[in-house]
């Protein structure tokens, strides 16, 4: 079993989730605003769900299918969100993230996304990292654009959420060309 490394940025530490994070995950991810903007986070966020989710993250890391990180502040180690690479298959992976509402608008998600994509290309040897978001929620697309992702398409009626068909926006980022030494 290989160890999941810490990743750092000027303001953040990206670290593996721990079971002790479950209450904070429930509090942050359980906010209705988070569920409204994501596909996979339910509302209400029930007791025990965060612990089960954290257990699945370890299994995903050990199988090589995902690299999911807790986003924490360097200054006080406070958990503020989640970022990771999901569905790692061959040389492609999907970027996913959420940031707790109190931490919106501070650039933390962009900072973490830059670091995780760098890790994906340099350490996981990915060639393509892609992302998607609900069309009605523009903020995830802003993060994707800021880190250099290119909008590829809008897919109409791509998913059903709460019995409503939703459009999805798809983005892609290719491995940067290696500079000649």
CSV table of C-alpha atoms in Angstrom, one decimal:
chain,number,residue,atom,x,y,z
A,1,UNK,CA,0.0,0.0,0.0
A,2,UNK,CA,1.6,3.3,-1.1
A,3,UNK,CA,1.3,6.4,1.1
A,4,UNK,CA,-0.8,9.3,-0.1
A,5,UNK,CA,1.5,12.3,-0.1
A,6,UNK,CA,0.8,15.8,1.3
A,7,UNK,CA,0.5,18.5,-1.3
A,8,UNK,CA,1.1,22.2,-0.4
A,9,UNK,CA,0.5,25.6,-1.9
A,10,UNK,CA,1.3,29.0,-0.4
A,11,UNK,CA,-1.8,29.0,1.7
A,12,UNK,CA,-3.0,25.4,1.8
A,13,UNK,CA,-2.2,21.9,2.7
A,14,UNK,CA,-3.9,19.1,0.8
A,15,UNK,CA,-3.9,16.0,2.9
A,16,UNK,CA,-5.6,12.6,3.0
A,17,UNK,CA,-9.0,12.7,4.8
A,18,UNK,CA,-9.1,11.1,8.3
A,19,UNK,CA,-12.1,9.7,10.0
A,20,UNK,CA,-11.9,12.5,12.5
A,21,UNK,CA,-12.8,14.9,9.7
A,22,UNK,CA,-16.3,13.4,9.4
A,23,UNK,CA,-18.1,16.0,11.6
A,24,UNK,CA,-16.6,18.9,9.7
A,25,UNK,CA,-17.3,17.3,6.4
A,26,UNK,CA,-20.9,16.8,7.4
A,27,UNK,CA,-21.1,20.5,8.5
A,28,UNK,CA,-19.5,21.9,5.4
A,29,UNK,CA,-20.8,19.5,2.7
A,30,UNK,CA,-24.2,19.3,4.4
A,31,UNK,CA,-24.9,23.0,3.5
A,32,UNK,CA,-27.8,23.1,1.0
A,33,UNK,CA,-25.7,25.5,-1.2
A,34,UNK,CA,-23.1,22.7,-1.7
A,35,UNK,CA,-25.7,20.1,-2.6
A,36,UNK,CA,-27.4,22.5,-5.0
A,37,UNK,CA,-24.2,23.0,-7.0
A,38,UNK,CA,-23.0,19.4,-7.1
A,39,UNK,CA,-24.1,16.1,-8.5
A,40,UNK,CA,-22.9,13.7,-5.9
A,41,UNK,CA,-23.6,15.5,-2.5
A,42,UNK,CA,-27.0,14.9,-1.1
A,43,UNK,CA,-29.1,17.2,1.1
A,44,UNK,CA,-29.8,16.5,3.9
A,45,UNK,CA,-26.4,15.0,4.6
A,46,UNK,CA,-27.3,12.3,7.1
A,47,UNK,CA,-25.4,11.0,10.1
A,48,UNK,CA,-22.7,8.5,9.2
A,49,UNK,CA,-22.5,9.5,5.6
A,50,UNK,CA,-19.3,11.4,6.0
A,51,UNK,CA,-17.5,8.5,7.7
A,52,UNK,CA,-18.6,6.1,5.0
A,53,UNK,CA,-17.5,8.5,2.3
A,54,UNK,CA,-14.1,8.9,3.9
A,55,UNK,CA,-13.7,5.1,4.1
A,56,UNK,CA,-14.4,4.9,0.3
A,57,UNK,CA,-11.7,7.5,-0.3
A,58,UNK,CA,-9.0,5.3,1.2
A,59,UNK,CA,-10.2,2.4,-0.9
A,60,UNK,CA,-10.1,4.6,-4.1
A,61,UNK,CA,-6.5,5.7,-3.3
A,62,UNK,CA,-5.3,2.1,-2.6
A,63,UNK,CA,-6.9,0.9,-5.9
A,64,UNK,CA,-5.3,3.7,-7.9
A,65,UNK,CA,-8.7,4.9,-9.1
A,66,UNK,CA,-8.7,8.3,-7.2
A,67,UNK,CA,-6.6,10.8,-5.3
A,68,UNK,CA,-9.0,12.8,-3.1
A,69,UNK,CA,-7.6,15.4,-0.6
A,70,UNK,CA,-8.9,17.4,2.3
A,71,UNK,CA,-8.2,21.1,1.6
A,72,UNK,CA,-6.9,22.7,4.8
A,73,UNK,CA,-5.5,26.1,5.7
A,74,UNK,CA,-1.8,26.2,6.4
A,75,UNK,CA,-2.4,28.9,9.1
A,76,UNK,CA,-4.6,26.8,11.4
A,77,UNK,CA,-5.0,23.4,9.7
A,78,UNK,CA,-8.8,24.1,9.4
A,79,UNK,CA,-10.6,21.8,7.0
A,80,UNK,CA,-12.3,24.0,4.3
A,81,UNK,CA,-13.2,21.6,1.5
A,82,UNK,CA,-12.3,18.8,-0.8
A,83,UNK,CA,-10.5,18.4,-4.1
A,84,UNK,CA,-9.4,15.4,-6.1
A,85,UNK,CA,-9.0,13.4,-9.2
A,86,UNK,CA,-11.7,10.8,-9.7
A,87,UNK,CA,-12.1,8.0,-12.2
A,88,UNK,CA,-8.4,7.6,-12.9
A,89,UNK,CA,-8.4,5.3,-16.0
A,90,UNK,CA,-5.3,5.0,-18.1
A,91,UNK,CA,-4.1,8.5,-18.7
A,92,UNK,CA,-7.3,10.4,-17.9
A,93,UNK,CA,-9.1,11.6,-14.7
A,94,UNK,CA,-11.9,13.8,-13.7
A,95,UNK,CA,-11.3,16.9,-11.4
A,96,UNK,CA,-13.8,17.3,-8.6
A,97,UNK,CA,-14.1,19.7,-5.7
A,98,UNK,CA,-16.2,21.6,-3.2
A,99,UNK,CA,-15.4,24.4,-0.8
A,100,UNK,CA,-17.4,25.2,2.3
A,101,UNK,CA,-19.6,28.2,1.9
A,102,UNK,CA,-17.7,30.4,4.5
A,103,UNK,CA,-14.6,30.0,2.4
A,104,UNK,CA,-16.1,31.0,-1.0
A,105,UNK,CA,-14.6,33.8,-3.0
A,106,UNK,CA,-11.1,33.7,-1.5
A,107,UNK,CA,-9.3,31.8,-4.3
A,108,UNK,CA,-8.8,28.6,-2.2
A,109,UNK,CA,-10.4,26.4,-4.8
A,110,UNK,CA,-8.4,27.7,-7.7
A,111,UNK,CA,-5.2,27.4,-5.6
A,112,UNK,CA,-6.0,23.8,-4.7
A,113,UNK,CA,-7.0,23.0,-8.3
A,114,UNK,CA,-3.7,24.2,-9.7
A,115,UNK,CA,-1.8,22.0,-7.3
A,116,UNK,CA,-3.9,18.9,-7.8
A,117,UNK,CA,-3.7,19.1,-11.6
A,118,UNK,CA,0.1,19.6,-11.4
A,119,UNK,CA,0.2,16.5,-9.2
A,120,UNK,CA,-2.0,14.6,-11.7
A,121,UNK,CA,0.3,15.4,-14.7
A,122,UNK,CA,3.7,15.1,-13.0
A,123,UNK,CA,3.2,12.3,-10.4
A,124,UNK,CA,0.2,10.3,-11.7
A,125,UNK,CA,1.4,10.7,-15.4
A,126,UNK,CA,-2.0,11.8,-16.6
A,127,UNK,CA,-2.4,13.2,-20.1
A,128,UNK,CA,-5.9,14.7,-19.7
A,129,UNK,CA,-7.8,16.0,-16.8
A,130,UNK,CA,-11.4,16.9,-17.4
A,131,UNK,CA,-14.2,18.5,-15.4
A,132,UNK,CA,-17.9,19.1,-15.6
A,133,UNK,CA,-20.5,21.1,-13.8
A,134,UNK,CA,-24.2,21.9,-13.9
A,135,UNK,CA,-24.9,24.6,-16.4
A,136,UNK,CA,-27.0,26.6,-13.9
A,137,UNK,CA,-24.0,26.9,-11.6
A,138,UNK,CA,-21.2,29.1,-13.2
A,139,UNK,CA,-18.7,29.2,-10.3
A,140,UNK,CA,-17.2,25.8,-10.9
A,141,UNK,CA,-16.6,26.7,-14.5
A,142,UNK,CA,-14.8,29.9,-13.4
A,143,UNK,CA,-12.3,27.8,-11.4
A,144,UNK,CA,-11.8,25.4,-14.4
A,145,UNK,CA,-11.2,28.3,-16.7
A,146,UNK,CA,-8.8,30.0,-14.3
A,147,UNK,CA,-6.6,26.9,-14.2
A,148,UNK,CA,-6.4,26.7,-18.0
A,149,UNK,CA,-9.2,24.2,-18.8
A,150,UNK,CA,-10.9,24.7,-22.1
A,151,UNK,CA,-14.7,24.5,-22.4
A,152,UNK,CA,-15.5,21.7,-24.8
A,153,UNK,CA,-19.3,21.5,-24.9
A,154,UNK,CA,-22.6,21.9,-23.3
A,155,UNK,CA,-24.6,18.6,-23.0
A,156,UNK,CA,-28.3,19.2,-22.9
A,157,UNK,CA,-30.3,17.0,-20.5
A,158,UNK,CA,-27.1,15.3,-19.4
A,159,UNK,CA,-28.3,14.2,-15.9
A,160,UNK,CA,-31.4,14.1,-13.8
A,161,UNK,CA,-31.2,15.8,-10.4
A,162,UNK,CA,-34.3,15.7,-8.2
A,163,UNK,CA,-36.5,14.7,-11.1
A,164,UNK,CA,-35.3,17.6,-13.2
A,165,UNK,CA,-33.1,17.3,-16.4
A,166,UNK,CA,-30.0,19.3,-16.0
A,167,UNK,CA,-27.5,20.5,-18.7
A,168,UNK,CA,-23.8,20.0,-18.1
A,169,UNK,CA,-20.7,21.9,-19.1
A,170,UNK,CA,-17.6,19.9,-20.0
A,171,UNK,CA,-14.0,21.2,-19.7
A,172,UNK,CA,-10.7,19.6,-20.5
A,173,UNK,CA,-7.0,20.3,-19.7
A,174,UNK,CA,-4.2,18.5,-21.5
A,175,UNK,CA,-0.7,17.8,-20.1
A,176,UNK,CA,1.5,20.8,-20.7
A,177,UNK,CA,4.2,20.1,-23.3
A,178,UNK,CA,7.5,19.3,-21.6
A,179,UNK,CA,10.1,22.0,-22.1
A,180,UNK,CA,13.3,20.9,-23.7
A,181,UNK,CA,16.3,20.8,-21.3
